[in-house]
C-alpha atoms as one frame of an Amber mdcrd trajectory, in Angstrom:
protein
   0.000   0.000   0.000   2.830   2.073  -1.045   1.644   5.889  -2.170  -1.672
   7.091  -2.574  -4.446   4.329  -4.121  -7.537   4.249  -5.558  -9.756   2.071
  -6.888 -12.622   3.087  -9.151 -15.968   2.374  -7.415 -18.625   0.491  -9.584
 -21.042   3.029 -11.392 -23.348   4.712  -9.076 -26.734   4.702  -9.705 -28.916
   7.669 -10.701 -29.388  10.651  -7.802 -27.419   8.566  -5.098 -25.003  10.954
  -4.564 -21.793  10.057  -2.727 -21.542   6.524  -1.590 -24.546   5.296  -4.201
 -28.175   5.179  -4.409 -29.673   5.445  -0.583 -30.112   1.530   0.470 -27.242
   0.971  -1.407 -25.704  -2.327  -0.716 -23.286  -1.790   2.618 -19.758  -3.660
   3.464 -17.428  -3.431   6.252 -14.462  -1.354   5.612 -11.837  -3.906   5.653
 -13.495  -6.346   3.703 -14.048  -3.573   0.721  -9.992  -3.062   1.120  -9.019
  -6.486   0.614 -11.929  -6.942  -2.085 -10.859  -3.950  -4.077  -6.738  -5.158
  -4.069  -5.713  -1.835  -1.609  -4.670  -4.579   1.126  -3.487  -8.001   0.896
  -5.246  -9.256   4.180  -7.748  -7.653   6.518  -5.338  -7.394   8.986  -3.357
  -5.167   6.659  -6.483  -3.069   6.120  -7.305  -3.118   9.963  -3.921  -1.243
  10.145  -4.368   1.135   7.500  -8.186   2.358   8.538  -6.767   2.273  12.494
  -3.772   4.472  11.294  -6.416   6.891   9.272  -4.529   6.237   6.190  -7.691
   5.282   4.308 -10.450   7.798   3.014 -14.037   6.887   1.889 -15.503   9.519
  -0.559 -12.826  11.979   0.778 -13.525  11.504   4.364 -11.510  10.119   6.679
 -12.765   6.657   8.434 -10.918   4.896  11.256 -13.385   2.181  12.279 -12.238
  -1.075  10.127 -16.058  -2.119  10.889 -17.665   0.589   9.838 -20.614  -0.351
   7.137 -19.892   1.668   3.706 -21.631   1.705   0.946 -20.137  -0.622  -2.279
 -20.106   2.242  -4.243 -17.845   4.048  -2.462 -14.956   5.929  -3.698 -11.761
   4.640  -1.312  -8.398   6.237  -1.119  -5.308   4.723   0.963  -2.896   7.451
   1.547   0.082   6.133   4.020   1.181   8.036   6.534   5.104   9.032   6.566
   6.587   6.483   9.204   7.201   8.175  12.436  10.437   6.231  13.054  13.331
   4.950  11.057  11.665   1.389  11.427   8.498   0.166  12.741  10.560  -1.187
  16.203  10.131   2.009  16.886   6.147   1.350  17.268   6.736  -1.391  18.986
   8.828   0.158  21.665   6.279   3.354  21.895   3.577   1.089  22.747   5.500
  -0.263  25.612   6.664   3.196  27.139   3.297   3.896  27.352   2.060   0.895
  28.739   4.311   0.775  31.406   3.659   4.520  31.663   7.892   5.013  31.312
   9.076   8.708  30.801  12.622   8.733  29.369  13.004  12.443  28.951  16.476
  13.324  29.881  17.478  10.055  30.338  20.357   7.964  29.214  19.297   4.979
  27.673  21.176   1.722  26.168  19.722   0.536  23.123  21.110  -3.380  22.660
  20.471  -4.769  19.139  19.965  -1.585  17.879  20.106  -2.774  13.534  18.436
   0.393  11.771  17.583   2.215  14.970  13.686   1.733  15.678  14.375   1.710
  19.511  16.770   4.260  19.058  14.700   6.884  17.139  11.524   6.168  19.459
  14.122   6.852  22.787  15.339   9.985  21.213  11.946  11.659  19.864  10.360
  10.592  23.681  13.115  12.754  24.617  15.996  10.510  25.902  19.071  13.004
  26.233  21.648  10.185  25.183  21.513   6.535  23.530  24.240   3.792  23.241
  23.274   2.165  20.419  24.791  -1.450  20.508  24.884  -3.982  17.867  26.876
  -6.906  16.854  26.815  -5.646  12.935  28.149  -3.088  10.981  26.553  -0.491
   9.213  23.244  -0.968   9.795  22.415   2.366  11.780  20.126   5.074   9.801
  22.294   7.894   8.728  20.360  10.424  10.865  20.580   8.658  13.433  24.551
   7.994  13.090  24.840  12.165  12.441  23.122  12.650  16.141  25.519  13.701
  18.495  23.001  11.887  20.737  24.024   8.468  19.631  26.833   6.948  21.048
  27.210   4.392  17.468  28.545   1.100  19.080  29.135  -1.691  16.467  30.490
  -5.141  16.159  29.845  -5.464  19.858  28.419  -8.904  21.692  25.752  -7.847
  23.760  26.833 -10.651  26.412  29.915  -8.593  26.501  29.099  -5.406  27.459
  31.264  -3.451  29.788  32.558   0.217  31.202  34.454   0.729  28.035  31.302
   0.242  25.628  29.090   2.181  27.858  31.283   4.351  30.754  28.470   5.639
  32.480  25.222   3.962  34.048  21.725   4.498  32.339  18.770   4.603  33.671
  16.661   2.320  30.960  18.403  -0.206  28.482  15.905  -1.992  25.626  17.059
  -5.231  24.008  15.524  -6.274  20.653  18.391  -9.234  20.187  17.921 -12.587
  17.490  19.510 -15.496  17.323  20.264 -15.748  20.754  18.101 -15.735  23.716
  17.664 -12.857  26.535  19.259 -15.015  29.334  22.322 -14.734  27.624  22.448
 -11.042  27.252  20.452  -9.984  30.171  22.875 -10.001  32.479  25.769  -8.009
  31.145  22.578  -5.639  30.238  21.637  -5.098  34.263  25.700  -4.768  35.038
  25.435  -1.122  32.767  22.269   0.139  34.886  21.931   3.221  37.025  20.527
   2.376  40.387  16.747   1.744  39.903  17.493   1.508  36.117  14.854  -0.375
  33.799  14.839  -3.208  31.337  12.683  -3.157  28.119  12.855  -6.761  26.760
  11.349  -7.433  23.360  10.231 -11.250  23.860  10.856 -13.637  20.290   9.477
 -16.724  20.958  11.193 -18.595  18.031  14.379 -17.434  19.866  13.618 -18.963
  22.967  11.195 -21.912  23.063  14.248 -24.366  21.584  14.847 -26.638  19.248
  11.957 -28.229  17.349   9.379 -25.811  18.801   9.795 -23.513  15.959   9.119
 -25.041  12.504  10.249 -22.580   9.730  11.543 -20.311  12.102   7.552 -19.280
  13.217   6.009 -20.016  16.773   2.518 -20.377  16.329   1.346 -21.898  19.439
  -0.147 -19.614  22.382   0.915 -22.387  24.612   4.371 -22.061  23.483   3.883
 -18.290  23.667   2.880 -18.826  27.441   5.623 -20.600  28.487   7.866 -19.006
  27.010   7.144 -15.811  28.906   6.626 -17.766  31.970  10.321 -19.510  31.307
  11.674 -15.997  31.068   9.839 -14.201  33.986  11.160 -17.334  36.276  14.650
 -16.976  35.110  14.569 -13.096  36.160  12.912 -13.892  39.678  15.809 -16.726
  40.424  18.416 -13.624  39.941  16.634 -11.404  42.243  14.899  -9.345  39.906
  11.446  -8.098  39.883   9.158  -8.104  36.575   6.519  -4.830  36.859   4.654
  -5.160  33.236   4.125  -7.736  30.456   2.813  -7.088  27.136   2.389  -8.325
  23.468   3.717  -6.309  21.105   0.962  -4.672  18.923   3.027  -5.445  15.671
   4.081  -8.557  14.103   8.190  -9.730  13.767   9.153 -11.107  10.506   7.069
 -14.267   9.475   4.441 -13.377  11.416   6.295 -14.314  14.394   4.412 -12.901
  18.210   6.761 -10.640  20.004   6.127  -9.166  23.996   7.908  -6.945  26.240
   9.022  -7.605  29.573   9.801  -4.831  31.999  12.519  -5.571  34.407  13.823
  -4.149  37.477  17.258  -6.227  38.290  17.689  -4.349  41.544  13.913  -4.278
  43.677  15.572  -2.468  46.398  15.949   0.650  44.826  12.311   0.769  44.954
  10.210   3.056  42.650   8.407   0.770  40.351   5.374  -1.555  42.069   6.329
  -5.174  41.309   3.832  -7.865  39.711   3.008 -10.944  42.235   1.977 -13.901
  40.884  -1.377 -13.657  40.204  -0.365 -10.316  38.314   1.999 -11.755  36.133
  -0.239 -15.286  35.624  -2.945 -12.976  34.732  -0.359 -10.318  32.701   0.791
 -13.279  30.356  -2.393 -14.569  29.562  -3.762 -11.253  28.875  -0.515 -11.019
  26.631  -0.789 -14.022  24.688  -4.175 -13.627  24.065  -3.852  -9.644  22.597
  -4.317  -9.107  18.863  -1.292  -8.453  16.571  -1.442  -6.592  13.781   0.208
  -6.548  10.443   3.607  -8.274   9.748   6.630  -5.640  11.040   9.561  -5.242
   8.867  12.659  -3.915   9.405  12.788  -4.092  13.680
């Protein structure tokens, strides 16, 4: 849905004026998308109509259930992306779930690729960013020119230490592949500022093993469950505390679920209120069973 479409409506009938003749025959929105070739899947035109990129006889309609007439004239007219990627959705949805205000802060950004996380952290108004990653030359150009980014490249995130990032920061985000979070984790909590935070993008396919991930897709919500439970265990056996779960509103590559974890390695610093277990039981359930929307690209 690349640049501004539109598909010819079927001839209207005599004095119906916009939309068709009155008692014109009436569709959902995001069935007439997919019908009419201006989305390949109603979840793709669920996105579009929720992100007002799609206009029905000129006017602007954000309900993809919304009954419109079959005659209508409809226009999809993307927005300009916000961030350099669409991890950078991903990661706005959790700062505001978790309610996290990063202005002036000093943030780590581990597995940064193109800089989603990274742009989302700066335009929230994060005063600095280490942006980690075990490649080379993946970084956006703007966001290489900011003399907010700290570029860090060809580094391991399980190898982390003073010399990558000398000073503490008070939230570090991990979006790693290939490799799971308990391997990184730690060497992430060793960089934090006392009562420093942990935003931890959850891929299943990354960490429910061998065999449990045909094609490199997790499609089970029982895998998805334990996965996060796995995960939130692991962080309680090294003292930490887990205040928020969450499913990522956006899709990984394949279709793949992702969540967010938010961590708090050191409780005692106090500040955040921790989830019990009935929270987090409740949390990941609630999680697993959220809608996705369309396939992200380019985390």
């Amino acid at each position: 849905m690349r640049g501004a479409a539109v598909v010819p409506a079927p001839q209207r009938a005599p004095g119906g004026g916009p939309g068709g003749a009155p008692g014109a025959r009436r569709r959902r929105l995001d069935l007439l998308l997919v019908e009419r070739g201006l989305a390949p899947t109603r979840e793709r035109a669920r996105a579009a109509i929720l992100a007002g990129e799609v206009l029905v006889d000129g006017q602007p309609v954000a309900k993809p259930g919304r009954l419109v007439p079959s005659g209508a004239i409809i226009t999809v007219v993307p927005r300009r992306p916000r961030y350099v990627s669409r991890g950078g959705e991903k990661l706005e949805h959790a700062l505001r779930t978790f309610g996290l205000d990063v202005r002036g802060a000093v943030a780590l950004d581990v597995g940064a690729s193109t800089g989603g996380f990274t742009d989302c952290l700066l335009q929230h108004g994060a005063a600095r960013v280490y942006a980690v990653d075990v490649g080379r030359g993946q970084l956006d150009w703007r966001l290489r020119q900011d003399p907010r980014v700290v570029v860090r490249e060809r580094t391991h995130a399980a190898h982390l230490d003073a010399r990558t990032v000398p000073e503490p920061v008070q939230l570090a985000t991990v979006d790693v592949s290939f490799i799971s979070l308990v391997r990184v984790l730690p060497a992430v909590a060793r960089r934090l500022a006392p009562g420093g935070l942990i935003v931890a993008l959850v891929k299943p396919q990354f960490e429910a093993g061998r065999g449990m991930a045909p094609g490199g897709v997790v499609r089970d919500p029982a895998v998805h469950r334990r996965v996060l439970t796995d995960l939130v265990a692991w962080a309680r056996r090294q003292g930490w505390g887990v205040a928020g779960v969450t499913a990522s509103p956006l899709r990984g590559p394949k279709g793949n679920r992702e969540f967010f974890l938010l961590l708090v390695p050191d409780p005692r610093q106090g500040g955040r209120a921790l989830l019990d277990d009935a929270a987090l039981a409740g949390a990941i359930e609630a999680a697993v069973a959220a809608p996705a929307e369309a396939e992200a690209c380019g985390a």
